[in-house]
Short mmCIF file of C-alpha atoms in Angstrom, two decimals:
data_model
loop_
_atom_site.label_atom_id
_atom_site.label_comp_id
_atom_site.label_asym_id
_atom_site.label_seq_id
_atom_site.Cartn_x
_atom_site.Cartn_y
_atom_site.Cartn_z
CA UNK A 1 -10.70 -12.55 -4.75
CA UNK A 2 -13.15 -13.33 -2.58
CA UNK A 3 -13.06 -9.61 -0.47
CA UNK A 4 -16.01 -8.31 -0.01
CA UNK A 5 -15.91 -8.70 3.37
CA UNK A 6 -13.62 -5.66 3.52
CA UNK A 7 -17.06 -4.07 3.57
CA UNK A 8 -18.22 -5.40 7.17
CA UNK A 9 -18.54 -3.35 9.83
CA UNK A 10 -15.18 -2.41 11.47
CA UNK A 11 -16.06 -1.39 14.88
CA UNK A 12 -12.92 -1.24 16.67
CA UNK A 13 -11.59 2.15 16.01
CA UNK A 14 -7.86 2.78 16.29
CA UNK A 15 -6.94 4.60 20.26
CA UNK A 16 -6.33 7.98 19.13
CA UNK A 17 -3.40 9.08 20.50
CA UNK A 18 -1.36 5.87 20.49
CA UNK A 19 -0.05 6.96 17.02
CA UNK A 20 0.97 10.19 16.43
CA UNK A 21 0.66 12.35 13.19
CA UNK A 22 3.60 12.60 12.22
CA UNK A 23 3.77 8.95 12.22
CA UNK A 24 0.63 8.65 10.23
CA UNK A 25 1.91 11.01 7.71
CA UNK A 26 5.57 9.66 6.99
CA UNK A 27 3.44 5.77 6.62
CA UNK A 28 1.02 7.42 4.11
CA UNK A 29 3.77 9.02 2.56
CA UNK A 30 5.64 5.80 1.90
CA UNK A 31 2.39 4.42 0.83
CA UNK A 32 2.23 7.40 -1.70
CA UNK A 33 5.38 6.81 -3.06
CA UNK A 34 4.60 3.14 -3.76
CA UNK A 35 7.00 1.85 -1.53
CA UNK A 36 6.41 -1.39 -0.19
CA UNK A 37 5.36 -1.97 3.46
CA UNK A 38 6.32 -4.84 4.46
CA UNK A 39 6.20 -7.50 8.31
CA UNK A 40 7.75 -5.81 11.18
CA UNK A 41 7.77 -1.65 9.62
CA UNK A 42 5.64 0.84 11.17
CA UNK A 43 1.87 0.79 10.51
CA UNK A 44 -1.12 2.14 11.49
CA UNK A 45 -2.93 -0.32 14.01
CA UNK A 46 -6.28 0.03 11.34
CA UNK A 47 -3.61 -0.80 8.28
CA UNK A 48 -3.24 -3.85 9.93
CA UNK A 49 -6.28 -4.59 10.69
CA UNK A 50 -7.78 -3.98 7.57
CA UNK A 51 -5.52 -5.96 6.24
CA UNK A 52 -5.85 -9.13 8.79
CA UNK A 53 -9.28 -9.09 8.23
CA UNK A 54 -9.62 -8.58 4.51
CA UNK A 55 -6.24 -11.21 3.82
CA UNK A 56 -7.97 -13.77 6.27
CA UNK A 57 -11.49 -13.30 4.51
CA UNK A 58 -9.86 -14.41 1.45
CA UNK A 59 -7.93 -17.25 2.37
CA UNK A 60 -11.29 -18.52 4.41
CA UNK A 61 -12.94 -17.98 0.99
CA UNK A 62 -10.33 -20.06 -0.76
CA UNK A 63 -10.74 -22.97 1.67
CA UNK A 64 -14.72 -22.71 1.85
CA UNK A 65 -14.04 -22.33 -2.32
CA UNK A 66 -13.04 -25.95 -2.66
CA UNK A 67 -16.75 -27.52 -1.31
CA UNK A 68 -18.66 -26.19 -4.27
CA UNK A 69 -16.04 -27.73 -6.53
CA UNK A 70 -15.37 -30.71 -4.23
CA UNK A 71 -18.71 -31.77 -4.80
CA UNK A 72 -18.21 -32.77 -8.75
CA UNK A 73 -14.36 -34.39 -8.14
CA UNK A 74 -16.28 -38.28 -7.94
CA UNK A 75 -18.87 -37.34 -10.60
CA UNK A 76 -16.36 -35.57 -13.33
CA UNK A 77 -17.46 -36.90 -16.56
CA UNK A 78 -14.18 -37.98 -17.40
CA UNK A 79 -11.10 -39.03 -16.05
CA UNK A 80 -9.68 -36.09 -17.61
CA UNK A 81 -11.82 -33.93 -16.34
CA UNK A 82 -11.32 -35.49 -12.81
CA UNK A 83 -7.70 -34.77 -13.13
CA UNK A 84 -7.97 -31.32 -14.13
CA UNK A 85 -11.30 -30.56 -11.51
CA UNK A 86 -8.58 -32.28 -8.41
CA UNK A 87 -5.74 -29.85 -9.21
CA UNK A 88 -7.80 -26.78 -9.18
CA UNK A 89 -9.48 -27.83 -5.52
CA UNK A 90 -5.92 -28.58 -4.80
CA UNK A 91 -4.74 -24.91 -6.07
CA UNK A 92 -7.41 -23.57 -4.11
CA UNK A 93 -6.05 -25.14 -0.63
CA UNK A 94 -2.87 -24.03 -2.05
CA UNK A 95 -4.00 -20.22 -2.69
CA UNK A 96 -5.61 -20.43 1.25
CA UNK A 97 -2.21 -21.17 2.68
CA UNK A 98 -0.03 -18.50 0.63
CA UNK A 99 -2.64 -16.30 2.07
CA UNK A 100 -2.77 -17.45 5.99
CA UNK A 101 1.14 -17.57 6.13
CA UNK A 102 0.40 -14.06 4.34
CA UNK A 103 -1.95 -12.59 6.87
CA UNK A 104 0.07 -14.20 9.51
CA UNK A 105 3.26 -11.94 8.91
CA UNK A 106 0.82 -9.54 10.38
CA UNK A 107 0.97 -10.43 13.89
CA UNK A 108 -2.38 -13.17 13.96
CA UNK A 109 -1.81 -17.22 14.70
CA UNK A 110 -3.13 -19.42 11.92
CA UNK A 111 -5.16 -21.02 14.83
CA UNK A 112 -6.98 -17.72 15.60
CA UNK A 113 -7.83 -17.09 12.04
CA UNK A 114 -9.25 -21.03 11.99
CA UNK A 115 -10.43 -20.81 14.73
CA UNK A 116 -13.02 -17.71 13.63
CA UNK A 117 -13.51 -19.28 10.66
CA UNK A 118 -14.96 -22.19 12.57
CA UNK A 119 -16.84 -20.71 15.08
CA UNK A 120 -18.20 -18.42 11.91
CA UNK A 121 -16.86 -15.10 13.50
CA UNK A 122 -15.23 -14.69 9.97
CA UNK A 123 -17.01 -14.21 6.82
CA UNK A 124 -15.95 -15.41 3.09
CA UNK A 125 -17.14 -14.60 0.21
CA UNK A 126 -21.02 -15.05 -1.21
CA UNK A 127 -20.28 -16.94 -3.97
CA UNK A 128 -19.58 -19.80 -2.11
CA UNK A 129 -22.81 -20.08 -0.06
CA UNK A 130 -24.60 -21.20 -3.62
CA UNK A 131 -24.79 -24.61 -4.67
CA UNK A 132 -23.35 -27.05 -7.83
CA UNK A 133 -26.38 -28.52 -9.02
CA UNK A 134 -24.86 -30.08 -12.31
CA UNK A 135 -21.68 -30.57 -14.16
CA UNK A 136 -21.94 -27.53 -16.33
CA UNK A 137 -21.83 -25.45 -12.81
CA UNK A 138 -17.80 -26.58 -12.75
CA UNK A 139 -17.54 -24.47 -16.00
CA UNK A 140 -19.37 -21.87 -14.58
CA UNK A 141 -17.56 -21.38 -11.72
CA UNK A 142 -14.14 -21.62 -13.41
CA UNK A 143 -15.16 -19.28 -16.09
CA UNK A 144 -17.66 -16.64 -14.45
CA UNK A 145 -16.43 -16.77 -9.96
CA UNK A 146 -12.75 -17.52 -11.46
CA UNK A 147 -12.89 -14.61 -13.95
CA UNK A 148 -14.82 -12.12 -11.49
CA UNK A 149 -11.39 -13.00 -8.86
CA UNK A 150 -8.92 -12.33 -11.32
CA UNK A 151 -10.68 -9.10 -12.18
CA UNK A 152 -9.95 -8.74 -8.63
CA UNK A 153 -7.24 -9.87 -7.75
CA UNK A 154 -4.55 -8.68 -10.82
CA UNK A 155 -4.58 -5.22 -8.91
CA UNK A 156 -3.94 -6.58 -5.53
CA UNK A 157 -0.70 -7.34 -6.70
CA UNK A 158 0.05 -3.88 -6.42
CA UNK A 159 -1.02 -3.83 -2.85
CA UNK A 160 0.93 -1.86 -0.63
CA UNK A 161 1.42 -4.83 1.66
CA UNK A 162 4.62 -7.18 0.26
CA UNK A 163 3.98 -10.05 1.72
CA UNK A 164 -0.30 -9.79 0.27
CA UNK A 165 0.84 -8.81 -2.88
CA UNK A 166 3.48 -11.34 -3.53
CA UNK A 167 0.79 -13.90 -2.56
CA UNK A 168 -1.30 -12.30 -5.46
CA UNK A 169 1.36 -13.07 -7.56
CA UNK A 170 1.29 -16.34 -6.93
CA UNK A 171 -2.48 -16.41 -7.07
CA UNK A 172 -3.21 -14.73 -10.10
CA UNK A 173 -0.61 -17.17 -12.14
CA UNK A 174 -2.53 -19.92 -10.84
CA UNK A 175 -5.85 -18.42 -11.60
CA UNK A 176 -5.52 -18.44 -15.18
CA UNK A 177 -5.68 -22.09 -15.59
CA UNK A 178 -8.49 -22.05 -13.16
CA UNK A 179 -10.95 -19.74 -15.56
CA UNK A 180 -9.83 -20.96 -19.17
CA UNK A 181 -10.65 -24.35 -17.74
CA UNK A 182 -13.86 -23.25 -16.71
CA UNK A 183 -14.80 -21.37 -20.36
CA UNK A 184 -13.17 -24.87 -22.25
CA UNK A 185 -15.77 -26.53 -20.17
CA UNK A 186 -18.50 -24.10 -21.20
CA UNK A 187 -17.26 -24.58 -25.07
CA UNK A 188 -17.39 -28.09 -24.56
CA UNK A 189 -20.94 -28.22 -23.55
CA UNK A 190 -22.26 -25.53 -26.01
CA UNK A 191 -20.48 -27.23 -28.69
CA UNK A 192 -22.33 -30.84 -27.62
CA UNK A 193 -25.77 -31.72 -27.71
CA UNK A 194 -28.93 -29.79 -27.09
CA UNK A 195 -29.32 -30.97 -23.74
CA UNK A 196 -25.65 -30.29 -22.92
CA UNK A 197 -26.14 -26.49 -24.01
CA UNK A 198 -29.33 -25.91 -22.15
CA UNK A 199 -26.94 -26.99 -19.17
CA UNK A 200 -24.34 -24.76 -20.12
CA UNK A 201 -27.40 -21.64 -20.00
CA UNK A 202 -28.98 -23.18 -17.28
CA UNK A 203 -25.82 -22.57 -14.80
CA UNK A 204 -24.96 -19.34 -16.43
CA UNK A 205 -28.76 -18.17 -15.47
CA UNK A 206 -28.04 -19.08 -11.87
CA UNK A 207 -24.31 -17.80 -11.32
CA UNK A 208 -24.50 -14.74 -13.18
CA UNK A 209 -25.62 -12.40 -11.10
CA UNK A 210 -24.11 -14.08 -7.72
CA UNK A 211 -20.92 -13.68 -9.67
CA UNK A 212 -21.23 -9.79 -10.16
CA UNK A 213 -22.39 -9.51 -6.18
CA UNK A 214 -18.57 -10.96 -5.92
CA UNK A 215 -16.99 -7.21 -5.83
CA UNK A 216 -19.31 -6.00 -3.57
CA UNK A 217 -21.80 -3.26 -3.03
CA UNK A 218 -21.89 -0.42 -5.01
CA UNK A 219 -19.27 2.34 -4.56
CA UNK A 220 -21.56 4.69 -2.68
CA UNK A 221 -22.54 2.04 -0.44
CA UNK A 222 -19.16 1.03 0.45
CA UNK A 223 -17.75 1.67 4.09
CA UNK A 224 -14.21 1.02 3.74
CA UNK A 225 -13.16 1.77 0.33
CA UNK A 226 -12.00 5.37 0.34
CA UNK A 227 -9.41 4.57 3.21
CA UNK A 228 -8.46 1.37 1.31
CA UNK A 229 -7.98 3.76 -1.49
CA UNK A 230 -6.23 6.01 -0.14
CA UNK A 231 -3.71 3.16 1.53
CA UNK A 232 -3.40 1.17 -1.90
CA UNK A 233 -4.49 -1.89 -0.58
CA UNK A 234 -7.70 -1.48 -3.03
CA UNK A 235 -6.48 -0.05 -6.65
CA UNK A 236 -9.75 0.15 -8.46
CA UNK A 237 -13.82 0.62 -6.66
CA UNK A 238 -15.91 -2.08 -6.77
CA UNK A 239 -17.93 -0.59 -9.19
CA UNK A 240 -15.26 -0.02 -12.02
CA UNK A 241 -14.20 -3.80 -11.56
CA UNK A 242 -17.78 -5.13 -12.21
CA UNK A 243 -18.08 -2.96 -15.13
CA UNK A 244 -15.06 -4.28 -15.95
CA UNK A 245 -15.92 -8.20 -16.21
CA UNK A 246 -19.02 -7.01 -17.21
CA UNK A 247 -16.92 -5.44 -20.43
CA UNK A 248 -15.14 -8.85 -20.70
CA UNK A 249 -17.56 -11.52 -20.14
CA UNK A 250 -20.35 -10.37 -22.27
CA UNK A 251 -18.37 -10.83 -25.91
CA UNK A 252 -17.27 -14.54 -24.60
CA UNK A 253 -20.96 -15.34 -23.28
CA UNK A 254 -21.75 -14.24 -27.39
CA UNK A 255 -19.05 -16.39 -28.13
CA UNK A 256 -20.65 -19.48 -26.68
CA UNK A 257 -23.86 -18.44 -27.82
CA UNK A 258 -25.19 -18.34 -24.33
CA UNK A 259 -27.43 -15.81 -22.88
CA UNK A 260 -26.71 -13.55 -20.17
CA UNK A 261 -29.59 -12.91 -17.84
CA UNK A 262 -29.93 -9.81 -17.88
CA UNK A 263 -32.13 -7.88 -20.46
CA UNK A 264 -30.87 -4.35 -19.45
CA UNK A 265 -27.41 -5.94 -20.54
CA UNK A 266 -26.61 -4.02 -23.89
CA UNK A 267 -23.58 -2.46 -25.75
CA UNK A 268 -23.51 1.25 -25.05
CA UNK A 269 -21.31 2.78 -27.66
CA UNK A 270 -21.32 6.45 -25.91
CA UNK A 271 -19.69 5.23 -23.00
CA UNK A 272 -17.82 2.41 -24.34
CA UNK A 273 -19.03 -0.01 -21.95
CA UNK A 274 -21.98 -2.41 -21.77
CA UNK A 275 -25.39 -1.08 -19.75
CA UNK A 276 -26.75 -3.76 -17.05
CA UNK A 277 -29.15 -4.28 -14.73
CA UNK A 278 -29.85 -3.37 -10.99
CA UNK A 279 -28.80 -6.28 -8.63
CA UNK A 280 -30.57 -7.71 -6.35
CA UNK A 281 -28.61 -6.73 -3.12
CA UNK A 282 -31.44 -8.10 -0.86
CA UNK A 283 -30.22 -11.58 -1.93
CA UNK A 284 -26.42 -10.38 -1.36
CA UNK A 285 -27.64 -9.19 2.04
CA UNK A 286 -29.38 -12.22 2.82
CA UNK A 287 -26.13 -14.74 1.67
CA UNK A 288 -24.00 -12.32 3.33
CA UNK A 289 -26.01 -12.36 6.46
CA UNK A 290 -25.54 -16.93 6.46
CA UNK A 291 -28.98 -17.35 5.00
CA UNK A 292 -27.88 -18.19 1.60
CA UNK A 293 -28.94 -21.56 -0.06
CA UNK A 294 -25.89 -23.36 0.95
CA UNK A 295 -24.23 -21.38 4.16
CA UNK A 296 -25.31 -23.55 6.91
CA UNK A 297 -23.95 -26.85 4.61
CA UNK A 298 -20.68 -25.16 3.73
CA UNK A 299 -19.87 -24.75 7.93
CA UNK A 300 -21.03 -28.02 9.02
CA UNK A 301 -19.21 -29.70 6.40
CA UNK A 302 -15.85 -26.84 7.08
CA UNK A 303 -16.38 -27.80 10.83
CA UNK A 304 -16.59 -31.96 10.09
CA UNK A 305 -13.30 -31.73 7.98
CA UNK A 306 -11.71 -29.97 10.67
CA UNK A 307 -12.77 -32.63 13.72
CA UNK A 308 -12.07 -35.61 11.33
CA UNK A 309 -8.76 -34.03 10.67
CA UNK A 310 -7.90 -33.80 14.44
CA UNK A 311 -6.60 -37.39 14.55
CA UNK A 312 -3.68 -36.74 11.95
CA UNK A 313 -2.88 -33.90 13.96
CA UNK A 314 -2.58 -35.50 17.15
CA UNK A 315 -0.58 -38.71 15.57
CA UNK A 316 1.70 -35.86 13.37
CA UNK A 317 2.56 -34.69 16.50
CA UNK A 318 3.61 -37.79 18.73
CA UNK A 319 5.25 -38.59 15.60
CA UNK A 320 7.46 -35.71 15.79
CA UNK A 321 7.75 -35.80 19.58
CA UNK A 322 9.02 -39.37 19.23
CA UNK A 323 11.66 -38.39 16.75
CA UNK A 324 12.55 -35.57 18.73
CA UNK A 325 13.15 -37.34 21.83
CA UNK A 326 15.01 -40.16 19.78
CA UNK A 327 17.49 -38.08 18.35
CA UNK A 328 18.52 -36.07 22.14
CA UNK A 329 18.94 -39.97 23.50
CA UNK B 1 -7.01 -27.75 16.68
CA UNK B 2 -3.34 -28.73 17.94
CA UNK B 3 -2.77 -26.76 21.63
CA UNK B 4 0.05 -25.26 20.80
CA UNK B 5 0.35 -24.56 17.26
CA UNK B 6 2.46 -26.27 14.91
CA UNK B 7 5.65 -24.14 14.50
CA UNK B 8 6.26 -21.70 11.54
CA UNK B 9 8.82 -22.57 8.66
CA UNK B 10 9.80 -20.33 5.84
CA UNK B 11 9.82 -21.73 2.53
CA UNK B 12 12.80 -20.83 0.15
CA UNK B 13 13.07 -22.07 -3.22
CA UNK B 14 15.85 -22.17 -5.89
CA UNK B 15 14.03 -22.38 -9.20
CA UNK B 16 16.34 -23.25 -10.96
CA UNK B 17 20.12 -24.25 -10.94
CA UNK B 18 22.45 -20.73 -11.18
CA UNK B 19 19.73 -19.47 -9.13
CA UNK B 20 20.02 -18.13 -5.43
CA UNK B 21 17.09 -19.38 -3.16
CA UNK B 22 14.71 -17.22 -2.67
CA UNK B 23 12.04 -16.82 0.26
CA UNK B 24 8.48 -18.48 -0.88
CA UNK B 25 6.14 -17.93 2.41
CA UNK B 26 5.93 -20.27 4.93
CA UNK B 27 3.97 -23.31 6.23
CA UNK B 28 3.03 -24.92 9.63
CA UNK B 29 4.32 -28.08 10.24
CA UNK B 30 4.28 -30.60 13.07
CA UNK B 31 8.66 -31.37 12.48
CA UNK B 32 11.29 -30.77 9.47
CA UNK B 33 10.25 -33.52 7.00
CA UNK B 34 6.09 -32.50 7.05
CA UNK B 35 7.39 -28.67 6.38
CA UNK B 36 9.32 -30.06 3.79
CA UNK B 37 6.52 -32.03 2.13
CA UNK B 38 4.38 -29.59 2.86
CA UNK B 39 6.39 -27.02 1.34
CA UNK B 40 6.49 -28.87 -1.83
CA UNK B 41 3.24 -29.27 -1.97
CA UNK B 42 2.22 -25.82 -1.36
CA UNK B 43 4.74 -24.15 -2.88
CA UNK B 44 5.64 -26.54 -5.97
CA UNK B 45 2.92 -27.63 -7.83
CA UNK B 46 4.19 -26.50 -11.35
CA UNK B 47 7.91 -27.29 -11.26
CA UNK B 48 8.59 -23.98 -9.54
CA UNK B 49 11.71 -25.39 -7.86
CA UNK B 50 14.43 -27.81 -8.28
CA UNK B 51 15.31 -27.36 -4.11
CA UNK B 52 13.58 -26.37 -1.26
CA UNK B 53 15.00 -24.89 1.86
CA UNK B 54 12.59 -24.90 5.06
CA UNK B 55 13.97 -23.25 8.34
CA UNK B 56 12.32 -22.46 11.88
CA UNK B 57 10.92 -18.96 11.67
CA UNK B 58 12.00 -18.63 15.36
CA UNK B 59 15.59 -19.33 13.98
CA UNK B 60 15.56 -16.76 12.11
CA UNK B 61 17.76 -14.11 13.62
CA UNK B 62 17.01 -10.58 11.84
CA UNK B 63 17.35 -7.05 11.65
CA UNK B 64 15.05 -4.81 13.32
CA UNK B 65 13.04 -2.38 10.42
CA UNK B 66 12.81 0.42 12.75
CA UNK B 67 16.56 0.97 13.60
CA UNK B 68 17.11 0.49 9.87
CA UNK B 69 18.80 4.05 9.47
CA UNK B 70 21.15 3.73 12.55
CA UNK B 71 21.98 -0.38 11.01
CA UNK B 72 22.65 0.46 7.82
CA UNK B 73 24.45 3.98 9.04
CA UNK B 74 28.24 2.68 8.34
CA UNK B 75 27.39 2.10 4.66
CA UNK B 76 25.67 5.22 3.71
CA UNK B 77 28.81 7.89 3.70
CA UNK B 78 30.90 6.09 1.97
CA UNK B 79 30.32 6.78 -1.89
CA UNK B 80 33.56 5.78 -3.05
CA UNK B 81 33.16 2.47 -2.29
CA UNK B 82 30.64 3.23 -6.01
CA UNK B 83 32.90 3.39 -9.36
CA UNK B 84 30.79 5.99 -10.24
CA UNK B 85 32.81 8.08 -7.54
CA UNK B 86 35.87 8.70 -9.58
CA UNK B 87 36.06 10.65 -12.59
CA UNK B 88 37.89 9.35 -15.58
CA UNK B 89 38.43 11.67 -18.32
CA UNK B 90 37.67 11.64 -21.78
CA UNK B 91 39.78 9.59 -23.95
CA UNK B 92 40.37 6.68 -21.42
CA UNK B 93 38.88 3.64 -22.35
CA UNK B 94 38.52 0.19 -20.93
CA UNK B 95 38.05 1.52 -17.24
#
C-alpha cells in the first residue's frame, strides 16, 4: 500500500505545449477503454510522474516496512514464530524490488530512487514511523497495516500502468499470508492468558487509528486524486477504502473480543456501514512531516544498512570484474 | 552506492514444465550468477518456477511502441490467413 504520498505536493507542472491535445486525448482514451499502458508507449510527462513518485513511495515504504518488524525477528516467542516473522520481512524486501524494477520501466535509475530515499527527499508511508513496543504489535501490524494495504492495494491491480499492476499481483498474493498471520497472532494472544490479551488490546489501542491514517486524508482534502481518478491509477477515494476496512475489521476485532478505540465506532444499519470517529490528522501531519515517534530512527538505521552494505557491493563487483577479465584472457 | 549501477536483468520464469517462460520483472545484479540468485530469491519464494531465465536488459533488442501500426502493417490486411475467412456451407462437417 503504503501511497499516501501520492498526496504531496507536486510542484513541477507539465511544459504546456510539449504535448499536444490530441495526444492527451487519444492516451486518456486508451486509459478509458482499459487498455493497458505499458514501458516505452506514449504518456503524459505528469502520468509518469505520478506514477514514479507514487510506485517509488511504495517500494521505499516496503523497505522502511521491514524495521518495525525487524525489530521482533531475535525476540519471536518461538522458533515458529521466528520462521514465519523472517519470511514476511523477507516478502517485504521482496515486494520493494518488484516495485523499483516496476517504477524503473519508467525511465528512473534504482540509484536515484535510493538515493532520495536516503537523503529523505522521498517519503513512505506513516505507519512505519511508529514503533513495536511488544510482541503482540507483530500481530497488529500483520492483521490491522497488512489488512489496511490489501484494502489498498487489490484495486491497484487494475492500474492502468502494466508493469505497476502486475507487481500488485504479485503483491497482493503475498499479502494474504502476511495479514492472516498477523490476526492468528492476535487469536493466539486473546485466546492465552489475561496478560497476553491485555497485550493483544494494548497494541490494537495504539495502531488503530495510525492504521486508518494509512489511505490518506480525506477525499476533500486530497490534491491528486481526481486526476489519479480520472487516469485509473487510483480505482476507489481514500475515503471509500477506509470505510471499507473499517466495514471489515470491526466484526473480526468482535471476533477476538478486542476493543476498537474508538467510541463513535458503531453499526449504522441505514447506511450499511459502521459510523467512526474524526482522526486526528494533526498527528498524520506531524508523522508525515518526519516528526513521528520513530522517523528519525527508521533513517539512521535505513542509512547504516546502506553504508554497512557498501563493502559487499564493492567486493560483488571486483568479483565480477575478475571473472570478466578471466574469461576474455 | 556502486558508481555506475549494477546492470539490469529481466527475470523470466517457466512455472512449470509444458509451460513457456514468461517475463517476471527484473533485478540488478553485479554479473550473471548474482542475477540469477537474485532472481530466485526475489522472484521464487513459493515454488513459482521450476527455471529461471535472466538476460541483459541492454540485450534486449525490441520493437519500438510508437511505430507499432507501420511494424505490424504487413499482418493486418491479410484476413485469410484467419479460418474464419472462408465460408463453408451448411451440411459440411469436420472442417
Amino acid at each position: 500500500m503504503y501511497t499516501q504520498g501520492l498526496d504531496q505536493k507536486d510542484k513541477a507542472r507539465p511544459a504546456a505545449g510539449e504535448e499536444t491535445a490530441a495526444q492527451q486525448d487519444a492516451f486518456q482514451a486508451r486509459v478509458d477503454a482499459e487498455e493497458k499502458i505499458e514501458p516505452k508507449e506514449w504518456m503524459p510527462a505528469a502520468y509518469r510522474r505520478t506514477l514514479v513518485r507514487q510506485i517509488s513511495q511504495h517500494a521505499h515504504s516496503e523497505i522502511i516496512g521491514m524495521q518495525p518488524e525487524g525489530n521482533w525477528l531475535t525476540r519471536a516467542p518461538s522458533l515458529k514464530r521466528k520462521a514465519i516473522l523472517l519470511a514476511k520481512v523477507q516478502d517485504e524486501a521482496g515486494h520493494g524490488l518488484y516495485l523499483y524494477s516496476a517504477a524503473e520501466t519508467l525511465g528512473v535509475s534504482r540509484d536515484e530512487m535510493v538515493g532520495d530515499l536516503l537523503s529523505g527527499k522521498a517519503k513512505y508511508s506513516s505507519i512505519f514511523n511508529y514503533p513495536t513496543l511488544t510482541w503482540a504489535d507483530i500481530g497488529a501490524i500483520g492483521w490491522l497495516v497488512d489488512g489496511a494495504a490489501i484494502m489498498n492495494q487489490i484495486p491497484l491491480c487494475r492500474c492502468s500502468y502494466g508493469p505497476y499492476a502486475r507487481a500488485m499481483v504479485r503483491v497482493c498474493k503475498e499479502e494474504s499470508f502476511h495479514q492472516r498471520q498477523g490476526f492468528e497472532l492476535m487469536l493466539e494472544l486473546c485466546r492465552g492468558t489475561g496478560a497476553q490479551k491485555a497485550m493483544a488490546q494494548d497494541a490494537l489501542d495504539r495502531w488503530w487509528w495510525p492504521s486508518l491514517m494509512m489511505f490518506g486524508p480525506n477525499d476533500a482534502d486530497s490534491k491528486h486524486s481526481a486526476q489519479s481518478m480520472a487516469w485509473k491509477i487510483k480505482r476507489f477515494s481514500n475515503d471509500e477504502l477506509r470505510q471499507k476496512f473499517v466495514d471489515v475489521t470491526a466484526p473480526q476485532a468482535e471476533f477476538l473480543g478486542l476493543r476498537i478505540p474508538d467510541d463513535d465506532l458503531a453499526w449504522n444499519a441505514e447506511t450499511g456501514h459502521y459510523d467512526f470517529g474524526e482522526i486526528d490528522w494533526s498527528e498524520f501531519h506531524q508523522v508525515l512531516a518526519g516528526n513521528g515517534p520513530c522517523n528519525r530512527e527508521r533513517m539512521e538505521k535505513r542509512r547504516a544498512a546502506h553504508d554497512n552494505g557498501a563493502w559487499v557491493r564493492e567486493a560483488a563487483e571486483a568479483h565480477a570484474a575478475k571473472r570478466a577479465a578471466r574469461d576474455a584472457a | 552506492m556502486s558508481k555506475n549501477g549494477w546492470p539490469l536483468y529481466e527475470v523470466f520464469i517457466r512455472t512449470k514444465s509444458g509451460l513457456s517462460h514468461r517475463h517476471a520483472g527484473s533485478v540488478h545484479a553485479a554479473d550473471d550468477q548474482m542475477a540469477l540468485d537474485a532472481a530466485r530469491d526475489t522472484y521464487t519464494r513459493r515454488m513459482e518456477g521450476v527455471s529461471l531465465w535472466v538476460v541483459r536488459s541492454d540485450r534486449i533488442v525490441a520493437s519500438d511502441p510508437a511505430e507499432n501500426s507501420a511494424f505490424f502493417e504487413p499482418a493486418e490486411d491479410k484476413i485469410y490467413r484467419h479460418p474464419t475467412f472462408y465460408e463453408i456451407p451448411d451440411g459440411v462437417e469436420n472442417l
